[in-house]
mmCIF file of C-alpha atoms in Angstrom:
data_model
loop_
_atom_site.group_PDB
_atom_site.id
_atom_site.type_symbol
_atom_site.label_atom_id
_atom_site.label_comp_id
_atom_site.label_asym_id
_atom_site.label_seq_id
_atom_site.Cartn_x
_atom_site.Cartn_y
_atom_site.Cartn_z
ATOM 1 C CA MET A 19 -68.177 79.655 34.083
ATOM 2 C CA VAL A 20 -68.976 79.806 30.347
ATOM 3 C CA GLU A 21 -70.357 76.550 28.940
ATOM 4 C CA TYR A 22 -69.673 75.089 25.485
ATOM 5 C CA ASP A 23 -71.053 72.079 23.661
ATOM 6 C CA VAL A 24 -67.507 71.083 22.741
ATOM 7 C CA VAL A 25 -63.997 72.274 23.525
ATOM 8 C CA ILE A 26 -61.339 71.466 20.920
ATOM 9 C CA ILE A 27 -57.706 71.459 22.022
ATOM 10 C CA GLY A 28 -55.523 72.584 19.116
ATOM 11 C CA ALA A 29 -56.071 75.130 16.324
ATOM 12 C CA GLY A 30 -54.289 73.234 13.585
ATOM 13 C CA SER A 31 -54.872 70.899 10.663
ATOM 14 C CA VAL A 32 -57.476 68.848 12.552
ATOM 15 C CA GLY A 33 -58.824 71.235 15.177
ATOM 16 C CA VAL A 34 -59.849 74.040 12.817
ATOM 17 C CA PRO A 35 -61.791 71.959 10.244
ATOM 18 C CA THR A 36 -63.396 70.121 13.152
ATOM 19 C CA ALA A 37 -64.526 73.450 14.596
ATOM 20 C CA LEU A 38 -65.881 74.354 11.168
ATOM 21 C CA ALA A 39 -67.932 71.152 11.119
ATOM 22 C CA THR A 40 -69.216 71.393 14.698
ATOM 23 C CA ALA A 41 -70.195 75.046 14.298
ATOM 24 C CA ASN A 42 -71.908 74.224 11.022
ATOM 25 C CA ASP A 43 -73.918 71.585 12.892
ATOM 26 C CA GLY A 44 -75.031 74.148 15.465
ATOM 27 C CA LEU A 45 -72.698 73.242 18.331
ATOM 28 C CA LYS A 46 -71.347 76.011 20.545
ATOM 29 C CA THR A 47 -67.627 75.497 19.964
ATOM 30 C CA LEU A 48 -64.491 76.721 21.734
ATOM 31 C CA VAL A 49 -60.999 76.113 20.326
ATOM 32 C CA LEU A 50 -58.020 76.529 22.648
ATOM 33 C CA ASP A 51 -54.396 76.853 21.571
ATOM 34 C CA SER A 52 -51.289 77.810 23.512
ATOM 35 C CA LEU A 53 -49.766 79.547 20.475
ATOM 36 C CA PRO A 54 -50.506 83.124 19.307
ATOM 37 C CA SER A 55 -52.707 82.323 16.303
ATOM 38 C CA VAL A 56 -54.176 79.660 14.067
ATOM 39 C CA ALA A 57 -51.888 77.166 12.245
ATOM 40 C CA GLN A 58 -48.767 78.018 14.252
ATOM 41 C CA ALA A 59 -47.682 74.491 15.247
ATOM 42 C CA ASP A 60 -47.167 72.084 12.349
ATOM 43 C CA ASN A 61 -49.833 73.020 9.816
ATOM 44 C CA LYS A 62 -47.481 75.719 8.564
ATOM 45 C CA HIS A 63 -44.809 73.052 8.092
ATOM 46 C CA ALA A 64 -47.039 70.816 5.931
ATOM 47 C CA ILE A 65 -46.166 70.727 2.233
ATOM 48 C CA GLY A 66 -49.755 70.486 0.992
ATOM 49 C CA GLY A 67 -50.238 67.034 -0.529
ATOM 50 C CA ILE A 68 -53.793 65.634 -0.485
ATOM 51 C CA ARG A 69 -54.505 62.052 -1.540
ATOM 52 C CA ALA A 70 -57.138 59.413 -0.991
ATOM 53 C CA THR A 71 -54.844 56.679 -2.305
ATOM 54 C CA HIS A 72 -53.942 55.043 1.001
ATOM 55 C CA SER A 73 -54.001 51.353 1.875
ATOM 56 C CA HIS A 74 -56.175 51.827 4.984
ATOM 57 C CA LYS A 75 -59.902 52.022 4.294
ATOM 58 C CA GLY A 76 -60.582 54.545 7.046
ATOM 59 C CA LYS A 77 -58.037 56.971 5.631
ATOM 60 C CA ILE A 78 -59.282 56.330 2.093
ATOM 61 C CA TRP A 79 -62.849 57.259 3.004
ATOM 62 C CA LEU A 80 -61.866 60.280 5.108
ATOM 63 C CA CYS A 81 -59.598 61.677 2.404
ATOM 64 C CA GLN A 82 -62.175 61.092 -0.324
ATOM 65 C CA ARG A 83 -64.419 63.473 1.576
ATOM 66 C CA SER A 84 -61.524 65.866 2.214
ATOM 67 C CA ILE A 85 -60.819 66.056 -1.517
ATOM 68 C CA GLU A 86 -64.468 66.922 -2.146
ATOM 69 C CA ILE A 87 -64.169 69.780 0.354
ATOM 70 C CA PHE A 88 -60.825 71.108 -0.907
ATOM 71 C CA SER A 89 -61.783 70.877 -4.582
ATOM 72 C CA SER A 90 -65.101 72.700 -4.177
ATOM 73 C CA TRP A 91 -64.049 75.284 -1.587
ATOM 74 C CA GLU A 92 -63.312 78.186 -3.919
ATOM 75 C CA GLU A 93 -66.537 77.697 -5.854
ATOM 76 C CA ARG A 94 -68.595 77.526 -2.648
ATOM 77 C CA TYR A 95 -66.939 80.218 -0.555
ATOM 78 C CA GLY A 96 -64.764 82.283 -2.898
ATOM 79 C CA ASP A 97 -61.406 81.634 -1.224
ATOM 80 C CA ASP A 98 -58.561 80.594 -3.522
ATOM 81 C CA ILE A 99 -56.753 77.958 -1.448
ATOM 82 C CA TRP A 100 -54.475 76.990 -4.381
ATOM 83 C CA TRP A 101 -56.237 73.681 -4.950
ATOM 84 C CA SER A 102 -54.667 71.830 -7.880
ATOM 85 C CA GLN A 103 -55.747 68.361 -9.010
ATOM 86 C CA GLY A 104 -52.378 67.229 -10.346
ATOM 87 C CA GLY A 105 -52.508 63.686 -9.034
ATOM 88 C CA TYR A 106 -49.939 61.505 -7.273
ATOM 89 C CA THR A 107 -47.324 59.201 -8.803
ATOM 90 C CA PHE A 108 -45.438 56.548 -6.820
ATOM 91 C CA ILE A 109 -42.555 55.283 -8.963
ATOM 92 C CA ALA A 110 -40.873 51.862 -8.996
ATOM 93 C CA PHE A 111 -37.273 50.996 -9.831
ATOM 94 C CA THR A 112 -37.246 47.456 -8.404
ATOM 95 C CA LYS A 113 -39.460 44.417 -8.923
ATOM 96 C CA GLU A 114 -40.145 44.385 -5.181
ATOM 97 C CA HIS A 115 -41.549 47.908 -5.290
ATOM 98 C CA GLU A 116 -43.376 47.216 -8.541
ATOM 99 C CA ASN A 117 -45.160 44.247 -6.938
ATOM 100 C CA LEU A 118 -45.905 46.263 -3.796
ATOM 101 C CA LEU A 119 -47.448 49.083 -5.822
ATOM 102 C CA LYS A 120 -49.474 46.712 -7.987
ATOM 103 C CA ASP A 121 -50.877 44.940 -4.915
ATOM 104 C CA THR A 122 -51.711 48.277 -3.289
ATOM 105 C CA VAL A 123 -53.447 49.499 -6.445
ATOM 106 C CA GLU A 124 -55.717 46.449 -6.472
ATOM 107 C CA LEU A 125 -56.761 47.201 -2.886
ATOM 108 C CA GLN A 126 -57.300 50.876 -3.666
ATOM 109 C CA LYS A 127 -59.371 50.128 -6.764
ATOM 110 C CA SER A 128 -61.609 47.885 -4.638
ATOM 111 C CA TYR A 129 -62.616 51.056 -2.756
ATOM 112 C CA GLY A 130 -63.454 52.856 -5.978
ATOM 113 C CA LEU A 131 -60.296 54.946 -6.256
ATOM 114 C CA ASN A 132 -59.207 56.210 -9.656
ATOM 115 C CA ILE A 133 -55.687 54.804 -9.699
ATOM 116 C CA ASN A 134 -53.715 52.566 -12.040
ATOM 117 C CA TYR A 135 -50.282 51.045 -12.281
ATOM 118 C CA VAL A 136 -48.739 52.306 -15.530
ATOM 119 C CA ASP A 137 -45.584 51.385 -17.417
ATOM 120 C CA ALA A 138 -42.374 53.375 -17.735
ATOM 121 C CA GLY A 139 -43.504 54.976 -20.983
ATOM 122 C CA LYS A 140 -46.573 56.473 -19.335
ATOM 123 C CA ILE A 141 -44.494 57.676 -16.374
ATOM 124 C CA ARG A 142 -42.222 59.515 -18.832
ATOM 125 C CA GLU A 143 -45.305 61.269 -20.216
ATOM 126 C CA ILE A 144 -46.547 62.201 -16.745
ATOM 127 C CA ILE A 145 -43.097 63.374 -15.580
ATOM 128 C CA PRO A 146 -41.248 64.865 -18.578
ATOM 129 C CA GLY A 147 -37.486 64.503 -18.294
ATOM 130 C CA ILE A 148 -37.485 61.770 -15.637
ATOM 131 C CA ASN A 149 -34.335 59.643 -15.516
ATOM 132 C CA ASN A 150 -35.291 56.467 -17.361
ATOM 133 C CA ASP A 151 -32.426 54.359 -15.986
ATOM 134 C CA GLY A 152 -34.004 51.338 -14.282
ATOM 135 C CA LEU A 153 -37.506 52.832 -14.319
ATOM 136 C CA LEU A 154 -40.137 50.068 -14.326
ATOM 137 C CA GLY A 155 -43.333 52.078 -13.944
ATOM 138 C CA GLY A 156 -45.476 53.473 -11.179
ATOM 139 C CA THR A 157 -48.913 54.420 -9.971
ATOM 140 C CA TYR A 158 -50.948 57.356 -11.198
ATOM 141 C CA SER A 159 -53.983 58.709 -9.356
ATOM 142 C CA PRO A 160 -55.210 61.824 -11.231
ATOM 143 C CA GLU A 161 -57.895 62.813 -8.711
ATOM 144 C CA ASP A 162 -55.425 63.419 -5.872
ATOM 145 C CA GLY A 163 -53.941 66.878 -5.580
ATOM 146 C CA ASN A 164 -52.501 69.632 -3.424
ATOM 147 C CA ALA A 165 -53.400 72.941 -1.815
ATOM 148 C CA SER A 166 -51.805 75.587 0.371
ATOM 149 C CA PRO A 167 -51.966 74.544 4.053
ATOM 150 C CA LEU A 168 -51.869 78.171 5.215
ATOM 151 C CA LEU A 169 -54.491 79.477 2.792
ATOM 152 C CA SER A 170 -56.732 76.475 3.422
ATOM 153 C CA LEU A 171 -56.586 76.598 7.193
ATOM 154 C CA HIS A 172 -57.141 80.343 7.311
ATOM 155 C CA ALA A 173 -60.151 79.914 5.016
ATOM 156 C CA PHE A 174 -61.553 77.210 7.316
ATOM 157 C CA PHE A 175 -60.759 79.440 10.306
ATOM 158 C CA ARG A 176 -62.616 82.456 8.924
ATOM 159 C CA ARG A 177 -65.638 80.385 7.932
ATOM 160 C CA SER A 178 -65.797 78.677 11.336
ATOM 161 C CA LYS A 179 -65.734 82.073 13.064
ATOM 162 C CA GLU A 180 -68.574 83.274 10.837
ATOM 163 C CA LEU A 181 -70.536 80.258 12.083
ATOM 164 C CA GLY A 182 -69.877 81.171 15.713
ATOM 165 C CA THR A 183 -66.729 79.310 16.760
ATOM 166 C CA ILE A 184 -64.798 81.030 19.548
ATOM 167 C CA TYR A 185 -60.978 80.853 19.474
ATOM 168 C CA HIS A 186 -58.733 81.555 22.458
ATOM 169 C CA PHE A 187 -55.028 81.827 21.631
ATOM 170 C CA ASN A 188 -52.068 82.092 24.017
ATOM 171 C CA GLU A 189 -54.107 79.922 26.352
ATOM 172 C CA LYS A 190 -52.712 76.554 27.393
ATOM 173 C CA VAL A 191 -54.882 73.714 28.648
ATOM 174 C CA ILE A 192 -53.509 72.502 31.969
ATOM 175 C CA HIS A 193 -56.218 70.057 33.009
ATOM 176 C CA ILE A 194 -59.312 68.273 31.752
ATOM 177 C CA LEU A 195 -61.880 68.407 34.531
ATOM 178 C CA THR A 196 -63.765 65.178 35.240
ATOM 179 C CA LYS A 197 -66.285 63.848 37.731
ATOM 180 C CA ASN A 198 -67.377 60.228 38.032
ATOM 181 C CA SER A 199 -65.323 59.398 34.909
ATOM 182 C CA LYS A 200 -67.123 62.049 32.850
ATOM 183 C CA VAL A 201 -65.760 65.250 31.316
ATOM 184 C CA ILE A 202 -67.215 68.318 33.022
ATOM 185 C CA GLY A 203 -64.851 71.033 31.841
ATOM 186 C CA VAL A 204 -61.399 72.303 30.957
ATOM 187 C CA LYS A 205 -58.941 74.306 33.061
ATOM 188 C CA THR A 206 -56.490 76.605 31.270
ATOM 189 C CA THR A 207 -53.848 79.154 32.177
ATOM 190 C CA LYS A 208 -56.557 81.830 31.943
ATOM 191 C CA GLY A 209 -59.687 80.235 33.343
ATOM 192 C CA ASN A 210 -62.150 77.365 33.435
ATOM 193 C CA TYR A 211 -64.762 76.342 30.850
ATOM 194 C CA LYS A 212 -67.698 74.045 31.328
ATOM 195 C CA THR A 213 -68.269 71.322 28.731
ATOM 196 C CA GLN A 214 -69.255 67.687 28.458
ATOM 197 C CA SER A 215 -67.151 67.050 25.349
ATOM 198 C CA VAL A 216 -63.440 67.571 24.736
ATOM 199 C CA ILE A 217 -61.622 66.739 21.495
ATOM 200 C CA ASN A 218 -57.875 66.206 21.712
ATOM 201 C CA ALA A 219 -56.489 67.616 18.444
ATOM 202 C CA ALA A 220 -53.161 68.646 19.939
ATOM 203 C CA GLY A 221 -50.921 67.147 17.253
ATOM 204 C CA ALA A 222 -47.402 66.486 18.492
ATOM 205 C CA HIS A 223 -48.533 67.241 22.053
ATOM 206 C CA ALA A 224 -51.444 64.781 22.082
ATOM 207 C CA LYS A 225 -49.747 62.541 24.635
ATOM 208 C CA ASP A 226 -49.534 65.424 27.131
ATOM 209 C CA ILE A 227 -53.296 65.961 26.868
ATOM 210 C CA GLY A 228 -53.961 62.251 27.338
ATOM 211 C CA ASN A 229 -51.812 62.244 30.462
ATOM 212 C CA MET A 230 -54.237 64.736 32.026
ATOM 213 C CA ILE A 231 -56.844 61.972 32.252
ATOM 214 C CA ASN A 232 -54.321 59.194 32.892
ATOM 215 C CA ILE A 233 -54.398 57.572 29.461
ATOM 216 C CA ASP A 234 -51.199 56.746 27.613
ATOM 217 C CA ILE A 235 -51.689 57.699 23.966
ATOM 218 C CA PRO A 236 -49.124 55.939 21.730
ATOM 219 C CA VAL A 237 -48.198 59.048 19.738
ATOM 220 C CA GLU A 238 -44.563 60.097 19.415
ATOM 221 C CA PRO A 239 -43.431 63.106 17.350
ATOM 222 C CA GLU A 240 -40.789 62.710 14.653
ATOM 223 C CA SER A 241 -38.846 65.500 12.949
ATOM 224 C CA HIS A 242 -39.109 65.848 9.170
ATOM 225 C CA GLU A 243 -37.555 68.530 6.975
ATOM 226 C CA ALA A 244 -38.913 70.182 3.856
ATOM 227 C CA GLY A 245 -38.012 72.970 1.470
ATOM 228 C CA ILE A 246 -39.227 75.188 -1.353
ATOM 229 C CA THR A 247 -37.619 76.581 -4.515
ATOM 230 C CA GLU A 248 -37.954 79.755 -6.508
ATOM 231 C CA PRO A 249 -40.902 79.797 -8.952
ATOM 232 C CA VAL A 250 -40.297 78.375 -12.422
ATOM 233 C CA LYS A 251 -42.573 77.565 -15.341
ATOM 234 C CA ASN A 252 -44.719 74.549 -14.501
ATOM 235 C CA PHE A 253 -43.349 71.413 -16.139
ATOM 236 C CA PHE A 254 -44.942 68.552 -14.178
ATOM 237 C CA LYS A 255 -48.270 68.093 -12.399
ATOM 238 C CA PRO A 256 -48.296 65.242 -9.863
ATOM 239 C CA MET A 257 -46.795 64.790 -6.446
ATOM 240 C CA ILE A 258 -43.835 62.524 -7.244
ATOM 241 C CA VAL A 259 -43.032 59.910 -4.592
ATOM 242 C CA ASP A 260 -39.828 57.882 -4.919
ATOM 243 C CA ILE A 261 -40.021 54.995 -2.438
ATOM 244 C CA LYS A 262 -36.529 53.716 -3.212
ATOM 245 C CA PRO A 263 -34.337 53.814 -0.060
ATOM 246 C CA CYS A 264 -30.955 55.517 -0.235
ATOM 247 C CA PHE A 265 -27.730 54.707 1.619
ATOM 248 C CA ASP A 266 -25.778 57.927 2.090
ATOM 249 C CA PRO A 267 -22.883 57.625 4.576
ATOM 250 C CA LYS A 268 -22.001 61.318 4.207
ATOM 251 C CA PHE A 269 -25.330 63.086 4.737
ATOM 252 C CA GLY A 270 -27.593 60.351 6.115
ATOM 253 C CA ASN A 271 -29.790 57.529 4.864
ATOM 254 C CA SER A 272 -33.364 58.070 3.716
ATOM 255 C CA LYS A 273 -36.406 55.868 3.133
ATOM 256 C CA ASN A 274 -38.160 57.950 0.500
ATOM 257 C CA TYR A 275 -38.707 61.499 -0.692
ATOM 258 C CA TYR A 276 -41.461 63.371 -2.497
ATOM 259 C CA PHE A 277 -42.047 66.681 -4.225
ATOM 260 C CA TYR A 278 -44.496 68.631 -6.375
ATOM 261 C CA GLN A 279 -44.840 71.980 -8.124
ATOM 262 C CA ASN A 280 -47.415 74.297 -6.591
ATOM 263 C CA LYS A 281 -49.732 76.830 -8.199
ATOM 264 C CA GLU A 282 -46.993 79.496 -8.193
ATOM 265 C CA GLY A 283 -44.500 77.178 -9.895
ATOM 266 C CA LYS A 284 -42.459 76.615 -6.737
ATOM 267 C CA ILE A 285 -41.260 73.072 -6.065
ATOM 268 C CA ILE A 286 -41.927 71.866 -2.530
ATOM 269 C CA PHE A 287 -40.040 68.823 -1.299
ATOM 270 C CA CYS A 288 -39.728 66.559 1.738
ATOM 271 C CA LEU A 289 -37.761 63.475 2.804
ATOM 272 C CA THR A 290 -38.180 60.602 5.267
ATOM 273 C CA PRO A 291 -34.890 60.022 7.125
ATOM 274 C CA ASP A 292 -33.665 56.579 8.120
ATOM 275 C CA PRO A 293 -33.650 56.040 11.030
ATOM 276 C CA ASN A 294 -36.552 58.203 12.125
ATOM 277 C CA ILE A 295 -35.633 61.241 14.222
ATOM 278 C CA LEU A 296 -37.742 61.188 17.372
ATOM 279 C CA GLY A 297 -38.448 64.319 19.373
ATOM 280 C CA THR A 298 -39.738 67.853 19.040
ATOM 281 C CA ASP A 299 -36.678 69.586 17.560
ATOM 282 C CA ARG A 300 -37.820 71.933 14.778
ATOM 283 C CA ARG A 301 -34.389 73.377 13.965
ATOM 284 C CA GLU A 302 -33.252 72.883 10.360
ATOM 285 C CA THR A 303 -30.126 70.815 9.710
ATOM 286 C CA SER A 304 -27.218 71.368 7.318
ATOM 287 C CA SER A 305 -27.481 67.806 5.976
ATOM 288 C CA PHE A 306 -31.044 67.871 4.621
ATOM 289 C CA LEU A 307 -30.503 69.951 1.491
ATOM 290 C CA PRO A 308 -27.478 68.052 0.118
ATOM 291 C CA GLN A 309 -29.200 64.812 1.096
ATOM 292 C CA ILE A 310 -32.432 65.413 -0.810
ATOM 293 C CA SER A 311 -31.143 67.573 -3.676
ATOM 294 C CA LYS A 312 -28.828 64.791 -4.819
ATOM 295 C CA ARG A 313 -31.745 62.360 -4.961
ATOM 296 C CA MET A 314 -34.102 64.775 -6.708
ATOM 297 C CA ILE A 315 -31.579 65.812 -9.367
ATOM 298 C CA GLN A 316 -30.675 62.196 -10.069
ATOM 299 C CA LEU A 317 -34.350 61.421 -10.653
ATOM 300 C CA LEU A 318 -35.246 64.604 -12.533
ATOM 301 C CA PRO A 319 -32.121 66.328 -13.940
ATOM 302 C CA ARG A 320 -34.145 69.395 -15.006
ATOM 303 C CA LEU A 321 -34.163 70.436 -11.350
ATOM 304 C CA ARG A 322 -30.393 70.974 -11.316
ATOM 305 C CA ASN A 323 -30.235 74.772 -11.690
ATOM 306 C CA ILE A 324 -33.367 75.756 -9.771
ATOM 307 C CA LYS A 325 -32.582 77.837 -6.679
ATOM 308 C CA VAL A 326 -33.832 76.815 -3.240
ATOM 309 C CA ARG A 327 -35.563 79.609 -1.321
ATOM 310 C CA ARG A 328 -35.609 78.073 2.168
ATOM 311 C CA THR A 329 -35.936 74.907 4.218
ATOM 312 C CA TRP A 330 -37.789 74.165 7.449
ATOM 313 C CA ARG A 331 -38.498 71.365 9.887
ATOM 314 C CA GLY A 332 -41.778 70.155 11.353
ATOM 315 C CA LEU A 333 -43.185 67.284 13.357
ATOM 316 C CA TYR A 334 -45.131 64.174 12.381
ATOM 317 C CA PRO A 335 -47.169 62.811 15.334
ATOM 318 C CA MET A 336 -46.572 59.102 14.671
ATOM 319 C CA THR A 337 -48.441 56.027 15.892
ATOM 320 C CA PRO A 338 -47.005 52.487 15.929
ATOM 321 C CA ASP A 339 -48.931 51.446 12.794
ATOM 322 C CA GLY A 340 -48.893 54.727 10.874
ATOM 323 C CA ASN A 341 -52.638 55.340 11.249
ATOM 324 C CA PRO A 342 -54.542 57.924 13.337
ATOM 325 C CA ILE A 343 -56.209 57.338 16.687
ATOM 326 C CA VAL A 344 -59.761 58.659 16.560
ATOM 327 C CA GLY A 345 -62.881 58.356 18.672
ATOM 328 C CA LYS A 346 -64.244 57.958 22.162
ATOM 329 C CA ILE A 347 -62.603 55.946 24.930
ATOM 330 C CA ASP A 348 -64.110 53.703 27.597
ATOM 331 C CA GLU A 349 -62.222 55.292 30.486
ATOM 332 C CA ILE A 350 -63.660 58.830 30.318
ATOM 333 C CA GLU A 351 -67.068 59.730 28.899
ATOM 334 C CA GLY A 352 -66.972 62.875 26.782
ATOM 335 C CA TYR A 353 -63.311 62.650 25.795
ATOM 336 C CA ILE A 354 -62.547 62.117 22.091
ATOM 337 C CA ASN A 355 -59.210 61.444 20.401
ATOM 338 C CA ALA A 356 -58.322 63.043 17.065
ATOM 339 C CA VAL A 357 -54.594 62.394 17.223
ATOM 340 C CA GLY A 358 -51.684 60.606 15.575
ATOM 341 C CA MET A 359 -52.200 61.844 12.014
ATOM 342 C CA CYS A 360 -48.655 60.710 11.104
ATOM 343 C CA GLY A 361 -47.935 63.774 9.000
ATOM 344 C CA GLN A 362 -51.247 63.562 7.128
ATOM 345 C CA GLY A 363 -53.408 65.816 9.281
ATOM 346 C CA PHE A 364 -53.815 68.401 6.528
ATOM 347 C CA MET A 365 -55.308 65.936 4.050
ATOM 348 C CA LEU A 366 -57.367 64.101 6.688
ATOM 349 C CA GLY A 367 -58.634 67.178 8.548
ATOM 350 C CA PRO A 368 -61.765 68.247 6.625
ATOM 351 C CA GLY A 369 -63.195 64.743 6.274
ATOM 352 C CA LEU A 370 -62.265 63.851 9.833
ATOM 353 C CA GLY A 371 -63.802 67.049 11.206
ATOM 354 C CA GLU A 372 -67.188 66.180 9.716
ATOM 355 C CA LEU A 373 -67.022 62.656 11.141
ATOM 356 C CA LEU A 374 -66.205 64.000 14.613
ATOM 357 C CA SER A 375 -69.148 66.378 14.453
ATOM 358 C CA ARG A 376 -71.464 63.505 13.541
ATOM 359 C CA LEU A 377 -70.012 61.549 16.453
ATOM 360 C CA LEU A 378 -70.834 64.412 18.827
ATOM 361 C CA THR A 379 -74.348 64.890 17.460
ATOM 362 C CA GLU A 380 -75.016 61.126 17.411
ATOM 363 C CA LYS A 381 -75.546 61.056 13.654
ATOM 364 C CA ILE A 382 -72.800 58.624 12.655
ATOM 365 C CA THR A 383 -73.394 56.462 9.614
ATOM 366 C CA SER A 384 -72.502 52.804 9.156
ATOM 367 C CA ARG A 385 -69.407 53.918 7.219
ATOM 368 C CA ASP A 386 -68.448 56.272 10.068
ATOM 369 C CA LYS A 387 -68.692 53.368 12.509
ATOM 370 C CA ASP A 388 -66.537 51.255 10.226
ATOM 371 C CA ILE A 389 -63.912 54.015 10.092
ATOM 372 C CA LEU A 390 -63.956 54.525 13.860
ATOM 373 C CA ASP A 391 -63.613 50.794 14.485
ATOM 374 C CA THR A 392 -60.364 50.773 12.482
ATOM 375 C CA LEU A 393 -58.938 53.801 14.341
ATOM 376 C CA LEU A 394 -59.704 52.778 17.915
ATOM 377 C CA TYR A 395 -57.385 53.781 20.744
ATOM 378 C CA THR A 396 -57.490 50.141 21.909
ATOM 379 C CA ARG A 397 -56.781 48.501 18.535
ATOM 380 C CA ASP A 398 -53.963 46.117 17.712
ATOM 381 C CA PHE A 399 -51.181 48.313 16.319
ATOM 382 C CA GLY A 400 -49.300 45.367 14.808
ATOM 383 C CA VAL A 401 -50.444 45.786 11.188
ATOM 384 C CA LYS A 402 -48.736 48.769 9.560
ATOM 385 C CA GLU A 403 -50.044 50.667 6.566
ATOM 386 C CA GLU A 404 -47.991 50.304 3.404
ATOM 387 C CA LEU A 405 -46.662 53.493 1.793
ATOM 388 C CA LYS A 406 -47.672 55.663 4.735
#
């Protein structure tokens, strides 16, 4: 039986950058995935937004490090991953949302983030052509950005292989082997592997992996749809997030929607339905495009005549409070959670991967411990993150 220092379950937004970090730290690493190749679950459904401007300190710190990795990747390794530092803008049309954004900005600034609440005039400069009717202002965080999920993950994948990571595709994990409440290996559809450390990075299927060791992980997948347009000349830079809810009896209600223009000039967009759509259905619907296009055109009329290329549907592995579940557990020594990214695995992945490697090599810092304490499997899930 081949032995590895760590076995990572899942070759996606979290598993691959984690393998990059563990291999870089000298750990013999195996990544297992039931699908045919890297990034075939929900990384390829991600739209590419990357921000540190959260309201949860653990996510702030992890994404600050992720941004450092994304923004310097091409210079360090030569791969163009389409990194663009266009910023994020959350816009307000009601006093309630204005107050919420202002309060959130104060918290974010206390962690050193470059973000400000700006008035409607500044928003019109940042987003030329925005509908000014009722616009009060919004946030602007210029150091946030975006990148291509596919190009990024394949770059991380290639680099991790150069460092010695082994990947096995079309190989499903069917059991985590334990003895005396300690991990001793992994059983798959193709064989057994000896290890004392297993990282669950299985995304929407994290609960199934937890069930193998009799722990109930509170992660439930939700379906979210997205789309992309034809390329047009770039006319705005930030990811635009409209948090205003919409009542639409014909095509369905929505909580918010968001979109940006990528390096090729294509506009990528996504929407949060209300109520949430639980389950693992990845089939596109006929209601999504009329639902979101109406909202986008109302906000930014210049979008009216741009052609949509395609739409798709992916899964957000959600937790009760909108924050990930990360770290060791008391029940089984050697098992580590890296689950429940709530649709933010792409932006969290690089920073989280380095933290997990430090956890394995017993080199965690005081900040790492602080992050892990906020993301415990056993935490109180009653306090939800704003603007998740």
